[in-house]
């Protein structure tokens, strides 16, 4: 079931929700403009469970691998992937931001993305496949 809209109108302007959507769209446009160079870009900024697992065990640079916990949230594999993620954020993000407040919503959004990425790494520690998206 794909939601078309919700009936809850926010009491304030959802600035963080709109900013996150804008950043995701800009990141995807940048990816799109890279053409074939998008592959090494995704390899660098996407979350690769194997790389993060190795870094957590001391076999690779942890700061670089840990940064992908955040950067991967703003990358997407296709227009449809971006559209689906941003559609749900547009429908539901404004209500959650309205309830939590902008700063707490930003923290919640980022924390949810990091926790979902860490869960993916926990269940797929040896995967060499980059993970991207804001679905978490």
XYZ file of N, CA, C and O in Angstrom, residues 41-48 51 68 71-72 75 130-132:
64
model
N 32.408 6.390 -6.868
C 31.805 7.306 -5.892
C 30.974 6.515 -4.867
O 31.095 6.729 -3.664
N 30.145 5.588 -5.357
C 29.320 4.768 -4.468
C 30.216 3.836 -3.647
O 29.961 3.602 -2.462
N 31.274 3.327 -4.247
C 32.218 2.479 -3.515
C 32.881 3.259 -2.380
O 33.194 2.709 -1.341
N 33.079 4.534 -2.571
C 33.731 5.366 -1.563
C 32.767 5.831 -0.476
O 33.085 5.814 0.701
N 31.560 6.279 -0.862
C 30.640 6.916 0.084
C 29.471 6.047 0.511
O 28.756 6.386 1.452
N 29.242 4.914 -0.171
C 28.212 3.973 0.268
C 28.734 3.168 1.452
O 29.944 3.049 1.661
N 27.834 2.618 2.218
C 28.216 1.790 3.366
C 28.524 0.381 2.872
O 27.649 -0.297 2.334
N 29.768 -0.056 3.056
C 30.164 -1.414 2.701
C 30.395 -2.164 4.009
O 31.353 -1.878 4.730
N 33.888 -3.426 4.846
C 34.858 -2.372 5.183
C 34.645 -1.864 6.609
O 35.596 -1.688 7.368
N 30.753 6.655 6.381
C 29.776 6.133 5.422
C 28.453 5.763 6.085
O 27.448 5.600 5.401
N 26.983 9.206 5.226
C 26.945 9.563 3.803
C 26.039 8.643 2.999
O 25.357 9.096 2.070
N 25.987 7.360 3.359
C 25.161 6.414 2.603
C 23.673 6.736 2.687
O 22.911 6.376 1.797
N 22.535 8.882 -0.373
C 22.759 8.351 -1.717
C 21.650 7.368 -2.061
O 21.087 6.732 -1.178
N 27.962 -2.256 -1.611
C 27.610 -0.969 -0.971
C 26.104 -0.870 -0.717
O 25.294 -1.307 -1.514
N 25.781 -0.292 0.416
C 24.393 -0.036 0.793
C 24.171 1.467 0.727
O 24.976 2.233 1.256
N 23.088 1.870 0.073
C 22.745 3.292 -0.012
C 21.262 3.459 0.233
O 20.482 2.522 0.061
